[in-house]
Amino acid sequence: MRLITAPDYQQHEPFLRQLPQLFTQGQGTVIYQQRNEVRRFEHEGTVMMAKRYKRVNAVQQVVYSTWRRTKACRAFLFAQEFRRRGIDTPHEIAYIETTNALGLFTVGYFVSSFVEGTETSLLLREVQDYPRDLADAVAAHVVLMHSRGVLHGDLNLSNFLCRREDGAYRFSVIDINRSHFTTGMPTDEQCLQNMVRITHRRDLYDYLIRSYARQRGWDPSATSARALALLDAFEHRRFKL
């Protein structure tokens, strides 16, 4: 097993080494449990969110053991890069890579700090009359991310944790291991393509795109038409798959 721990959390290493076993034993509080699993743990006053990624197949074992960084490793490194670029995300604590008898990678774990917040999807997508000021704040945060050269790999509302501070909306971005980074602002096409997963609710998608366009100084109607065409193509590909 390989354990890499952030400098500020070295004192938790004995506990962190136990995480694979704790998951197997069903310890911790289940937060999410589908293909991947997220559990909440507390150790010596520190609340941690631990994500266990799905066990990889035989081909992926070789790929991740030789030349490609694991999802857990990328989540750890990308958290550092997000913060370096001024985008809030839970602080990385550690990542773990377990191996089989042949020394090949099998399962990855990423551990981060706990951040208060509500999934923005619950505040926008799941309500009929969604708050426009919150939608505008989300669009502004995406503009900020793009201006810092950050293209989130799964830019959907569930990955924006929202909280109110001093009357303003604050966001912490999660599930970042598939992100990409550019030097300066990405191209206009890259930015719109990046937003195609933000929501499949058409009225909300249209509003977010138009708000984003206004904040970028683009024509809202033309931008919306282009973005809706990208969404149609994306959904058609998913349907065919």
Coordinates of C-alpha atoms in Angstrom, one line a residue:
M1 CA 0.0 0.0 0.0
R2 CA 1.2 3.5 -0.9
L3 CA 0.2 6.4 1.4
I4 CA 1.0 10.0 0.5
T5 CA 0.0 12.6 3.2
A6 CA -0.2 16.4 3.0
P7 CA 2.4 18.0 5.4
D8 CA -0.2 19.5 7.7
Y9 CA -1.8 16.1 8.3
Q10 CA 1.2 13.9 9.0
Q11 CA 0.0 13.3 12.6
H12 CA -3.0 11.3 11.2
E13 CA -0.9 8.8 9.2
P14 CA -1.4 5.8 11.6
F15 CA -5.2 6.3 11.2
L16 CA -5.0 6.9 7.5
R17 CA -3.2 3.6 7.0
Q18 CA -6.3 1.9 8.4
L19 CA -8.8 3.4 6.0
P20 CA -9.0 0.4 3.5
Q21 CA -9.7 -1.9 6.4
L22 CA -12.2 0.6 7.9
F23 CA -14.1 0.7 4.6
T24 CA -14.2 -3.1 4.5
Q25 CA -15.5 -3.1 8.1
G26 CA -18.2 -0.6 7.2
Q27 CA -16.8 2.0 9.6
G28 CA -17.5 5.7 9.2
T29 CA -20.7 7.5 8.0
V30 CA -21.8 6.7 4.5
I31 CA -22.3 9.9 2.4
Y32 CA -22.5 8.4 -1.0
Q33 CA -22.5 4.8 -2.2
Q34 CA -22.7 3.9 -5.9
R35 CA -19.8 3.1 -8.2
N36 CA -17.5 5.0 -5.9
E37 CA -18.1 5.3 -2.1
V38 CA -17.7 8.3 0.2
R39 CA -17.5 8.0 4.0
R40 CA -17.1 10.6 6.7
F41 CA -14.6 9.9 9.5
E42 CA -13.4 11.9 12.5
H43 CA -10.0 11.4 14.1
E44 CA -8.5 13.5 16.9
G45 CA -11.0 16.4 16.2
T46 CA -10.4 16.4 12.4
V47 CA -13.4 15.6 10.2
M48 CA -12.3 13.8 7.0
M49 CA -14.1 12.9 3.8
A50 CA -12.7 9.6 2.4
K51 CA -13.6 8.5 -1.2
R52 CA -12.9 4.9 -2.3
Y53 CA -12.8 4.6 -6.0
K54 CA -14.2 1.6 -7.9
R55 CA -11.8 -1.3 -8.2
V56 CA -10.0 -1.2 -11.6
N57 CA -10.0 -4.0 -14.2
A58 CA -7.0 -5.9 -15.3
V59 CA -6.1 -3.5 -18.1
Q60 CA -6.4 -0.5 -15.9
Q61 CA -4.2 -2.2 -13.2
V62 CA -1.4 -2.2 -15.7
V63 CA -2.1 1.3 -17.0
Y64 CA -2.3 2.9 -13.5
S65 CA 0.8 0.9 -12.3
T66 CA 3.0 2.1 -15.2
W67 CA 2.3 5.4 -16.8
R68 CA -1.1 7.0 -15.8
R69 CA -1.8 8.7 -12.5
T70 CA -4.6 7.1 -10.5
K71 CA -7.8 9.1 -9.8
A72 CA -6.8 9.3 -6.2
C73 CA -3.4 10.8 -7.0
R74 CA -5.0 13.3 -9.5
A75 CA -7.6 14.4 -6.9
F76 CA -4.8 15.1 -4.4
L77 CA -2.6 17.0 -6.9
F78 CA -5.4 18.8 -8.5
A79 CA -6.7 20.1 -5.1
Q80 CA -3.3 21.8 -4.7
E81 CA -3.6 23.2 -8.2
F82 CA -7.1 24.5 -7.7
R83 CA -6.1 26.4 -4.6
R84 CA -3.0 27.7 -6.3
R85 CA -5.2 29.2 -9.0
G86 CA -7.5 30.7 -6.4
I87 CA -10.4 28.2 -6.7
D88 CA -11.7 26.8 -3.4
T89 CA -11.9 23.1 -2.9
P90 CA -11.6 20.9 0.2
H91 CA -8.0 20.6 1.3
E92 CA -6.3 17.4 0.4
I93 CA -5.3 15.3 3.3
A94 CA -3.9 12.1 1.7
Y95 CA -4.3 9.5 -1.0
I96 CA -3.8 5.8 -0.8
E97 CA -3.1 3.2 -3.6
T98 CA -3.5 -0.4 -2.8
T99 CA -1.9 -3.2 -4.8
N100 CA -2.3 -6.9 -5.4
A101 CA 0.2 -9.8 -5.0
L102 CA 1.8 -8.8 -8.3
G103 CA 2.3 -5.3 -7.2
L104 CA -0.3 -3.9 -9.5
F105 CA -2.6 -1.1 -8.5
T106 CA -6.1 -2.2 -7.5
V107 CA -8.0 0.5 -5.4
G108 CA -7.5 4.1 -4.7
Y109 CA -8.6 6.3 -1.8
F110 CA -8.7 10.1 -1.6
V111 CA -9.1 11.9 1.7
S112 CA -9.9 15.5 2.1
S113 CA -11.1 18.0 4.7
F114 CA -14.8 18.4 5.4
V115 CA -16.4 21.5 4.0
E116 CA -19.8 22.8 5.0
G117 CA -22.2 23.4 2.1
T118 CA -25.2 22.2 0.2
E119 CA -25.1 20.7 -3.2
T120 CA -26.2 23.5 -5.5
S121 CA -28.3 21.1 -7.5
L122 CA -30.7 20.8 -4.6
L123 CA -31.0 24.6 -4.5
L124 CA -31.5 25.2 -8.2
R125 CA -32.3 22.1 -10.2
E126 CA -34.7 20.5 -7.7
V127 CA -36.9 23.6 -7.1
Q128 CA -39.4 24.9 -9.6
D129 CA -38.8 28.6 -9.0
Y130 CA -35.1 28.6 -8.5
P131 CA -33.3 31.7 -7.1
R132 CA -31.9 33.8 -10.0
D133 CA -29.3 35.4 -7.8
L134 CA -27.8 32.0 -6.9
A135 CA -27.8 31.0 -10.6
D136 CA -26.0 34.2 -11.4
A137 CA -23.5 33.4 -8.6
V138 CA -22.9 30.0 -10.1
A139 CA -22.3 31.5 -13.5
A140 CA -19.9 34.0 -12.0
H141 CA -18.0 31.2 -10.3
V142 CA -17.6 29.3 -13.6
V143 CA -16.4 32.6 -15.3
L144 CA -13.8 32.8 -12.4
M145 CA -12.7 29.2 -12.9
H146 CA -12.3 29.7 -16.7
S147 CA -10.4 32.9 -16.2
R148 CA -8.0 31.0 -14.0
G149 CA -7.5 28.3 -16.7
V150 CA -9.6 25.7 -14.8
L151 CA -11.8 23.3 -16.8
H152 CA -13.6 21.1 -14.3
G153 CA -13.8 17.5 -15.6
D154 CA -17.4 17.1 -14.4
L155 CA -18.9 20.6 -14.2
N156 CA -22.3 19.8 -12.8
L157 CA -24.3 21.6 -10.1
S158 CA -23.9 18.6 -7.6
N159 CA -20.2 19.4 -7.6
F160 CA -20.6 22.9 -6.3
L161 CA -21.0 23.0 -2.5
C162 CA -22.8 26.3 -1.6
R163 CA -22.9 28.2 1.6
R164 CA -23.9 31.8 2.6
E165 CA -21.2 34.0 4.2
D166 CA -21.8 37.7 4.9
G167 CA -24.8 37.7 2.6
A168 CA -22.9 36.3 -0.4
Y169 CA -22.8 32.8 -1.9
R170 CA -19.6 30.9 -1.5
F171 CA -18.7 27.8 -3.4
S172 CA -16.3 24.9 -2.8
V173 CA -15.8 22.6 -5.8
I174 CA -15.5 18.9 -5.4
D175 CA -14.9 15.8 -7.6
I176 CA -12.1 17.4 -9.5
N177 CA -9.9 14.5 -10.5
R178 CA -10.8 14.7 -14.2
S179 CA -10.1 18.4 -14.6
H180 CA -7.8 20.1 -17.1
F181 CA -5.8 23.3 -16.8
T182 CA -4.8 25.9 -19.4
T183 CA -2.4 28.8 -19.5
G184 CA -4.8 31.7 -19.4
M185 CA -8.4 31.7 -20.5
P186 CA -9.5 28.6 -22.5
T187 CA -11.0 29.1 -25.9
D188 CA -14.6 30.2 -26.1
E189 CA -15.5 26.7 -27.5
Q190 CA -13.7 25.0 -24.7
C191 CA -15.6 27.1 -22.1
L192 CA -19.0 26.3 -23.6
Q193 CA -18.2 22.6 -24.1
N194 CA -17.1 22.5 -20.4
M195 CA -20.5 23.7 -19.3
V196 CA -22.5 21.1 -21.2
R197 CA -22.9 18.9 -18.1
I198 CA -23.9 21.6 -15.7
T199 CA -27.6 20.6 -15.8
H200 CA -30.0 18.8 -18.2
R201 CA -32.9 21.0 -17.0
R202 CA -33.4 23.1 -20.1
D203 CA -34.8 26.3 -18.6
L204 CA -32.1 26.4 -15.9
Y205 CA -29.3 25.6 -18.4
D206 CA -30.5 28.4 -20.7
Y207 CA -30.5 30.9 -17.8
L208 CA -27.0 29.8 -16.6
I209 CA -25.6 30.1 -20.1
R210 CA -27.1 33.5 -20.7
S211 CA -25.9 34.8 -17.3
Y212 CA -22.4 33.4 -18.1
A213 CA -22.5 35.1 -21.5
R214 CA -23.5 38.5 -20.1
Q215 CA -20.7 38.3 -17.6
R216 CA -18.2 37.5 -20.4
G217 CA -19.5 40.3 -22.6
W218 CA -20.9 37.9 -25.1
D219 CA -24.3 38.0 -26.9
P220 CA -26.6 36.0 -24.7
S221 CA -29.0 34.8 -27.4
A222 CA -26.2 33.6 -29.8
T223 CA -24.4 32.0 -26.9
S224 CA -27.5 30.2 -25.7
A225 CA -28.2 28.8 -29.2
R226 CA -24.7 27.5 -29.5
A227 CA -24.7 26.0 -26.0
L228 CA -28.1 24.3 -26.6
A229 CA -26.8 22.7 -29.8
L230 CA -23.8 21.4 -27.8
L231 CA -26.2 20.0 -25.2
D232 CA -28.3 18.3 -27.9
A233 CA -25.2 16.7 -29.3
F234 CA -24.0 15.6 -25.9
E235 CA -27.4 14.1 -24.9
H236 CA -27.6 12.3 -28.3
R237 CA -24.2 10.7 -27.8
R238 CA -25.3 9.5 -24.3
F239 CA -28.5 8.1 -25.7
K240 CA -26.7 6.1 -28.4
L241 CA -24.3 4.7 -25.8

